C-alpha positions as protocol buffer text, in pm:
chain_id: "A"
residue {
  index: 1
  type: UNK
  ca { x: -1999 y: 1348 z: 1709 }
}
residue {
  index: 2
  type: UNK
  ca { x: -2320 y: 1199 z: 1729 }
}
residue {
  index: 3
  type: UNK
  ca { x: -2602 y: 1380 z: 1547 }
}
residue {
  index: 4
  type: UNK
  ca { x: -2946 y: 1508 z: 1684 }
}
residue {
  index: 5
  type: UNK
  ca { x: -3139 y: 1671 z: 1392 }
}
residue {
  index: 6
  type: UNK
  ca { x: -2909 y: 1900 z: 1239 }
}
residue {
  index: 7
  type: UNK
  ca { x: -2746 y: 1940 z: 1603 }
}
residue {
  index: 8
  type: UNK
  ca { x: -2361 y: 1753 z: 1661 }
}
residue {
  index: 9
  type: UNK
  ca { x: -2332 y: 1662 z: 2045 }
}
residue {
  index: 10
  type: UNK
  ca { x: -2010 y: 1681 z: 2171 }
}
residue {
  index: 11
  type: UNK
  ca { x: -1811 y: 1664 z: 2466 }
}
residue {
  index: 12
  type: UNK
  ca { x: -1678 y: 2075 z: 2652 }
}
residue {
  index: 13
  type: UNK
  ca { x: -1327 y: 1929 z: 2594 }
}
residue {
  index: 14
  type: UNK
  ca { x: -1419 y: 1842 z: 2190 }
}
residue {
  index: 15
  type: UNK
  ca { x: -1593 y: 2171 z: 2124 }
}
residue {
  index: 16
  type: UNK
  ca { x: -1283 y: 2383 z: 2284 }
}
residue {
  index: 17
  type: UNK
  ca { x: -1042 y: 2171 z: 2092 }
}
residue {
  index: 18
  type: UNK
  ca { x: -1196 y: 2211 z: 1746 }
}
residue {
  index: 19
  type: UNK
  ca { x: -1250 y: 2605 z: 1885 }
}
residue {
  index: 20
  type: UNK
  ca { x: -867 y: 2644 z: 1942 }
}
residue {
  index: 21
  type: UNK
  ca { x: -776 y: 2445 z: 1581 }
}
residue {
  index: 22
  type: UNK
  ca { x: -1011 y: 2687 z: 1380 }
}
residue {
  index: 23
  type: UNK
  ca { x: -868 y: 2992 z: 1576 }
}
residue {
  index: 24
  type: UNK
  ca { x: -500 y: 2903 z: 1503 }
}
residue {
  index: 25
  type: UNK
  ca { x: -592 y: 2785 z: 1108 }
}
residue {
  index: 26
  type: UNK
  ca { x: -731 y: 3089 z: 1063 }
}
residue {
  index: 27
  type: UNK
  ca { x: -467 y: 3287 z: 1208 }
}
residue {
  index: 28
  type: UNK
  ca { x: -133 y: 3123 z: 1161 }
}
residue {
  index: 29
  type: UNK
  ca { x: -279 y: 2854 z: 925 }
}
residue {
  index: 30
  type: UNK
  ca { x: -366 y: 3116 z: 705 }
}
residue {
  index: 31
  type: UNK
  ca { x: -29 y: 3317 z: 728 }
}
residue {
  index: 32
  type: UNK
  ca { x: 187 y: 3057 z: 680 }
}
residue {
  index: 33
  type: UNK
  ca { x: -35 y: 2987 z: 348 }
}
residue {
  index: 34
  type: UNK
  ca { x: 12 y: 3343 z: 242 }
}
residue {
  index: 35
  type: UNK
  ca { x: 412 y: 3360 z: 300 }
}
residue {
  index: 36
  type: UNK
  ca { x: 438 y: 2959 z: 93 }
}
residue {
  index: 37
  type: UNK
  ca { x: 261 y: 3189 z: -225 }
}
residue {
  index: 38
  type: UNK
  ca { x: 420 y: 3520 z: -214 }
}
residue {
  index: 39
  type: UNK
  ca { x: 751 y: 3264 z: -216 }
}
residue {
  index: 40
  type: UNK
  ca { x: 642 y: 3049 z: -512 }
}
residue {
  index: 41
  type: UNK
  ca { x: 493 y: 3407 z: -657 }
}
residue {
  index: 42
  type: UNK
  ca { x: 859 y: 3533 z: -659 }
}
residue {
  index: 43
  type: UNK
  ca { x: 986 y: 3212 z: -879 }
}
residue {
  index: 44
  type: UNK
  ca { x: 812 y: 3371 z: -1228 }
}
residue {
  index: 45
  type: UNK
  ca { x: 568 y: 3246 z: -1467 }
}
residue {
  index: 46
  type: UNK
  ca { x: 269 y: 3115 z: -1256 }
}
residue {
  index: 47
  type: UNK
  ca { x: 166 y: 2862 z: -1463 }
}
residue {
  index: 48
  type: UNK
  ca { x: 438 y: 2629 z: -1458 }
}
residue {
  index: 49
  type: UNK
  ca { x: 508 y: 2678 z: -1124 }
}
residue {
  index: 50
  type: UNK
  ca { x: 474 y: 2385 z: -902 }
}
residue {
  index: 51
  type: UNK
  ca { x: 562 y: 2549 z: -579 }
}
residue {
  index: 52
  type: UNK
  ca { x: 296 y: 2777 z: -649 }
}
residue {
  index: 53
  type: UNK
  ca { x: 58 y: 2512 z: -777 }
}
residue {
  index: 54
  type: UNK
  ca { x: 114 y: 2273 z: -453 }
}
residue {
  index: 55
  type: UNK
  ca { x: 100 y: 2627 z: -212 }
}
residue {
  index: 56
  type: UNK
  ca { x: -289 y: 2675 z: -339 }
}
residue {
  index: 57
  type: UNK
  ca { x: -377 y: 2312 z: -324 }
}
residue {
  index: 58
  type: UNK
  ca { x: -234 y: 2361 z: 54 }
}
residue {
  index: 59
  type: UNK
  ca { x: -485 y: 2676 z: 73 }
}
residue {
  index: 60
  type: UNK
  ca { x: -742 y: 2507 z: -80 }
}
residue {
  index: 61
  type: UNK
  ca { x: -727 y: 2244 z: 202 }
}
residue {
  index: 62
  type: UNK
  ca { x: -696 y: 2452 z: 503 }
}
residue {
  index: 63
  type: UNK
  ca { x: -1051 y: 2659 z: 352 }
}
residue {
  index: 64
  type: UNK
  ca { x: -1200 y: 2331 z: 348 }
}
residue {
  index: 65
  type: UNK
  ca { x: -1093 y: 2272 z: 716 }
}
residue {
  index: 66
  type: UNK
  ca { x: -1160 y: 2579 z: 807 }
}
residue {
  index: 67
  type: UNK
  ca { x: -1509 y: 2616 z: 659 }
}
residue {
  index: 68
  type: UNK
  ca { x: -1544 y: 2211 z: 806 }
}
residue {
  index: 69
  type: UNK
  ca { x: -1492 y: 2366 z: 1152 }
}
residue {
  index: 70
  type: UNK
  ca { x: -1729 y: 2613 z: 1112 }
}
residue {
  index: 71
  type: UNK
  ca { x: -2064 y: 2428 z: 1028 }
}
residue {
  index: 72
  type: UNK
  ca { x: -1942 y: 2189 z: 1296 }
}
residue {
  index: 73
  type: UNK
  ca { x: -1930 y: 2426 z: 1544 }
}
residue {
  index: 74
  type: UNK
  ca { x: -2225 y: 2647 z: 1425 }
}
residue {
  index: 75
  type: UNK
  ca { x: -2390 y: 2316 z: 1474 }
}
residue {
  index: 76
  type: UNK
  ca { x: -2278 y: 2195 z: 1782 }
}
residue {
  index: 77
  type: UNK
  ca { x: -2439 y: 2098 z: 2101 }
}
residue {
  index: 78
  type: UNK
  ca { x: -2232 y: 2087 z: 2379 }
}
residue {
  index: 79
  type: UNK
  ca { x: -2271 y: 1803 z: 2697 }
}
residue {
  index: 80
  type: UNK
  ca { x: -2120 y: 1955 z: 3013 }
}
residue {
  index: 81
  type: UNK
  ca { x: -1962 y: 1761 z: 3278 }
}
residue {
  index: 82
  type: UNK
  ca { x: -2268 y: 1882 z: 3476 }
}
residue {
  index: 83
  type: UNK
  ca { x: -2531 y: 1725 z: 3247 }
}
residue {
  index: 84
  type: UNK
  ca { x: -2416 y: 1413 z: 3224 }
}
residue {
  index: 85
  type: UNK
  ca { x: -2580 y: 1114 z: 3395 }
}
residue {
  index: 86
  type: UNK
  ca { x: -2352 y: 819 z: 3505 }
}
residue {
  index: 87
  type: UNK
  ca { x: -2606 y: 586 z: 3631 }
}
residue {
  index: 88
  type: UNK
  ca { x: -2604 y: 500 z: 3189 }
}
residue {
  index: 89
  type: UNK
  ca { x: -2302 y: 478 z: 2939 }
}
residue {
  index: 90
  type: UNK
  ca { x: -2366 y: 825 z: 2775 }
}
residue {
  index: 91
  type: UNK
  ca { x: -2117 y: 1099 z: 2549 }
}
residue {
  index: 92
  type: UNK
  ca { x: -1869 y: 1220 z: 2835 }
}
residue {
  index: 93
  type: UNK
  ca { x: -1856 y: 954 z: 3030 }
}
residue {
  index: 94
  type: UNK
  ca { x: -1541 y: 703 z: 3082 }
}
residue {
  index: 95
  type: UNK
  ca { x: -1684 y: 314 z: 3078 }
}
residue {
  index: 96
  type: UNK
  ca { x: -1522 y: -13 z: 3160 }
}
residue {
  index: 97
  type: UNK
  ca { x: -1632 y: -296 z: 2948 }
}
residue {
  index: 98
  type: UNK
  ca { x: -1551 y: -647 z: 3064 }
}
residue {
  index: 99
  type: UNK
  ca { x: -1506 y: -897 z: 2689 }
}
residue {
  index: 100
  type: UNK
  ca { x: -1698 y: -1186 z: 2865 }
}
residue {
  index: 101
  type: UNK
  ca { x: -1524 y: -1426 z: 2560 }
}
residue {
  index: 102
  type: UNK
  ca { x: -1160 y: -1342 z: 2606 }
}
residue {
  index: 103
  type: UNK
  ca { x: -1214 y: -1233 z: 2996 }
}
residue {
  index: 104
  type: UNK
  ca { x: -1015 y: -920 z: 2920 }
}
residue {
  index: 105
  type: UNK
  ca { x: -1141 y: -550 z: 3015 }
}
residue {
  index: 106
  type: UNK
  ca { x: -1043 y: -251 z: 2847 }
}
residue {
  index: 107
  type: UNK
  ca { x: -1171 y: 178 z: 2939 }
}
residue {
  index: 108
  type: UNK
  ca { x: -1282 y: 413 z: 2746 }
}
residue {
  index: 109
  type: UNK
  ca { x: -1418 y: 768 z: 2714 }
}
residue {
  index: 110
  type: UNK
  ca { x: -1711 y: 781 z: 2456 }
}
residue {
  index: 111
  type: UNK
  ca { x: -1705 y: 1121 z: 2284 }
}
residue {
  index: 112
  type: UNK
  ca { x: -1815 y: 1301 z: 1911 }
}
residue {
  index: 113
  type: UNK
  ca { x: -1680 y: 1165 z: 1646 }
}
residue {
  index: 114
  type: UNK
  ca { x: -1429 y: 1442 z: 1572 }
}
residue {
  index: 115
  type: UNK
  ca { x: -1285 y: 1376 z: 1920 }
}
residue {
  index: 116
  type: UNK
  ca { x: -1221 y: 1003 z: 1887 }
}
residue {
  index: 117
  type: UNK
  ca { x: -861 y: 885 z: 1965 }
}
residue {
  index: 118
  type: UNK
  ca { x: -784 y: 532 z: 2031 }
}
residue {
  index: 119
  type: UNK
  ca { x: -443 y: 580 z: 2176 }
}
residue {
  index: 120
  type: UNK
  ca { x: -618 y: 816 z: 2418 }
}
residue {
  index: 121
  type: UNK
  ca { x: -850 y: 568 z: 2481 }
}
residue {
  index: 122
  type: UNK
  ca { x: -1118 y: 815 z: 2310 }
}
residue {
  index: 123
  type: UNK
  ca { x: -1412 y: 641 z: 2105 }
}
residue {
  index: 124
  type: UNK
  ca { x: -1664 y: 761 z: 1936 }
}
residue {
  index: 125
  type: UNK
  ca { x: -2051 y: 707 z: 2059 }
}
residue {
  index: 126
  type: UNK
  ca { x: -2132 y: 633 z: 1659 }
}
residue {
  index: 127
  type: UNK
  ca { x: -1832 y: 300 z: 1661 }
}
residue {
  index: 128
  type: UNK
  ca { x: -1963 y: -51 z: 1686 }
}
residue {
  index: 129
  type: UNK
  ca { x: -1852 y: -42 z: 2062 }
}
residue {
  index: 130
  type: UNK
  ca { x: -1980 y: 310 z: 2181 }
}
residue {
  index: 131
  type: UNK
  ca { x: -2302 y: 230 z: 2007 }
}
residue {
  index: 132
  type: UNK
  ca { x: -2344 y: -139 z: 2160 }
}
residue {
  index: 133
  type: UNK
  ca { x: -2274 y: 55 z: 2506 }
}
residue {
  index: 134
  type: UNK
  ca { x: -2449 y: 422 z: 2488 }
}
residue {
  index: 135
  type: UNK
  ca { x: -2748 y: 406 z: 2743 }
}
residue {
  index: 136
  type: UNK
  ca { x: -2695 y: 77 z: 2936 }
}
residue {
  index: 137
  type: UNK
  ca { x: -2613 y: 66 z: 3333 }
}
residue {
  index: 138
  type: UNK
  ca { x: -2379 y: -117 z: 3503 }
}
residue {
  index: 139
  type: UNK
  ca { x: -2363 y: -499 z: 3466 }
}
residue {
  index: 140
  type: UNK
  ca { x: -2539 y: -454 z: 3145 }
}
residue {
  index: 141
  type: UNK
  ca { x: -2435 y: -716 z: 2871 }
}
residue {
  index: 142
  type: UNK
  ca { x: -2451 y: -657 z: 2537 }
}
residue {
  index: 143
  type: UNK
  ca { x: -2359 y: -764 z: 2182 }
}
residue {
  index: 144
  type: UNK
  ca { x: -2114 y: -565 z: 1952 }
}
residue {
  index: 145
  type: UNK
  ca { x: -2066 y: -621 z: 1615 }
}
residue {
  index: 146
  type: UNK
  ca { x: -1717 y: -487 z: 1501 }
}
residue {
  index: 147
  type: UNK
  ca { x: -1547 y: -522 z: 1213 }
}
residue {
  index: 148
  type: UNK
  ca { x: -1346 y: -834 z: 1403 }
}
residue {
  index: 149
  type: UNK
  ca { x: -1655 y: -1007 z: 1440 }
}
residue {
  index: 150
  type: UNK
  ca { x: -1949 y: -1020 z: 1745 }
}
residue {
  index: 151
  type: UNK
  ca { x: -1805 y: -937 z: 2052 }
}
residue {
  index: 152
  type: UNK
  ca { x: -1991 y: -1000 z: 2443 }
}
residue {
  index: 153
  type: UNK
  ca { x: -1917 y: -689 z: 2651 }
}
residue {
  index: 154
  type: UNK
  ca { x: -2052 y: -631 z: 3020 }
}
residue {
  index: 155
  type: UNK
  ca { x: -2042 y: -283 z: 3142 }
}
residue {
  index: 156
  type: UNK
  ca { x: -1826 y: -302 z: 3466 }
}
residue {
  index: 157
  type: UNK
  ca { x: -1795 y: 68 z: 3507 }
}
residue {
  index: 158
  type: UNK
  ca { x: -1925 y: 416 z: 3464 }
}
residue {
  index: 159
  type: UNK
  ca { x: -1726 y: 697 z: 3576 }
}
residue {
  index: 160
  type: UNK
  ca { x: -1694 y: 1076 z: 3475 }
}
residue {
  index: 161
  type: UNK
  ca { x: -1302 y: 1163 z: 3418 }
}
């Protein structure tokens, strides 16, 4: 998620998937938690009980998630499908990059940070890549510095999937 002020832009589909994770943490997340420590509870003496020791370290996580979601989304600024302009490589949109060195192309969808997923072809506006791209036009060349080295992209393609 890229940050403006104390905003986090991010794409309808991010904000509704980090909506539907806190929803079921809190719900089953959080049941599942209590039914692993009433278990260990049953077991005796609490305080050599590693059951119960590794259920509350399991709680403690999922709060942290949980609370994680939260400012995220209480922070959030959604782009809609709408909004976005692809006559420019911006959040939402789905870019072809040509790599002018190895003459190889490659797609993806730029999106928040929290929505990133390579093997969906979904990178984040703040990597190397989606930064060396975010606000250039078609047949725009530019330099990215990853962590494989410089790379020299051309944008070949802006579409909205």
């Amino acid at each position: 998620m890229a940050k403006t002020d104390d905003k986090v832009v991010i794409t309808r589909e991010g904000y509704d998937k980090l909506k539907a994770e806190l929803v079921q943490l809190r719900t089953e997340g959080r049941t599942e938690i209590a039914t692993k420590l009433e278990e260990a509870r049953a077991f005796g003496d609490l305080s050599e009980n590693s059951e119960y020791k590794a259920a509350k370290e399991e709680q403690e996580k999922l709060e942290n998630r949980i609370m994680q979601l939260e400012y995220q989304l209480s922070k959030a600024h959604v782009v809609e499908t709408e909004d976005i302009d692809t006559s420019v490589v911006s959040l939402g949109t789905t870019v072809t990059i040509e790599d002018m060195d190895k003459g190889n192309s490659f797609t993806y969808t730029l999106v928040g940070t929290e929505e990133a997923d390579i093997k969906d072809n979904r990178i984040s506006a703040a990597s190397p890549v989606g930064k060396s791209v975010m606000g250039h036009r078609i047949g725009d060349e530019v330099i990215a510095r990853t962590p494989r080295g410089i790379r020299h992209l051309r944008v070949a393609k802006i579409i909205l999937k």
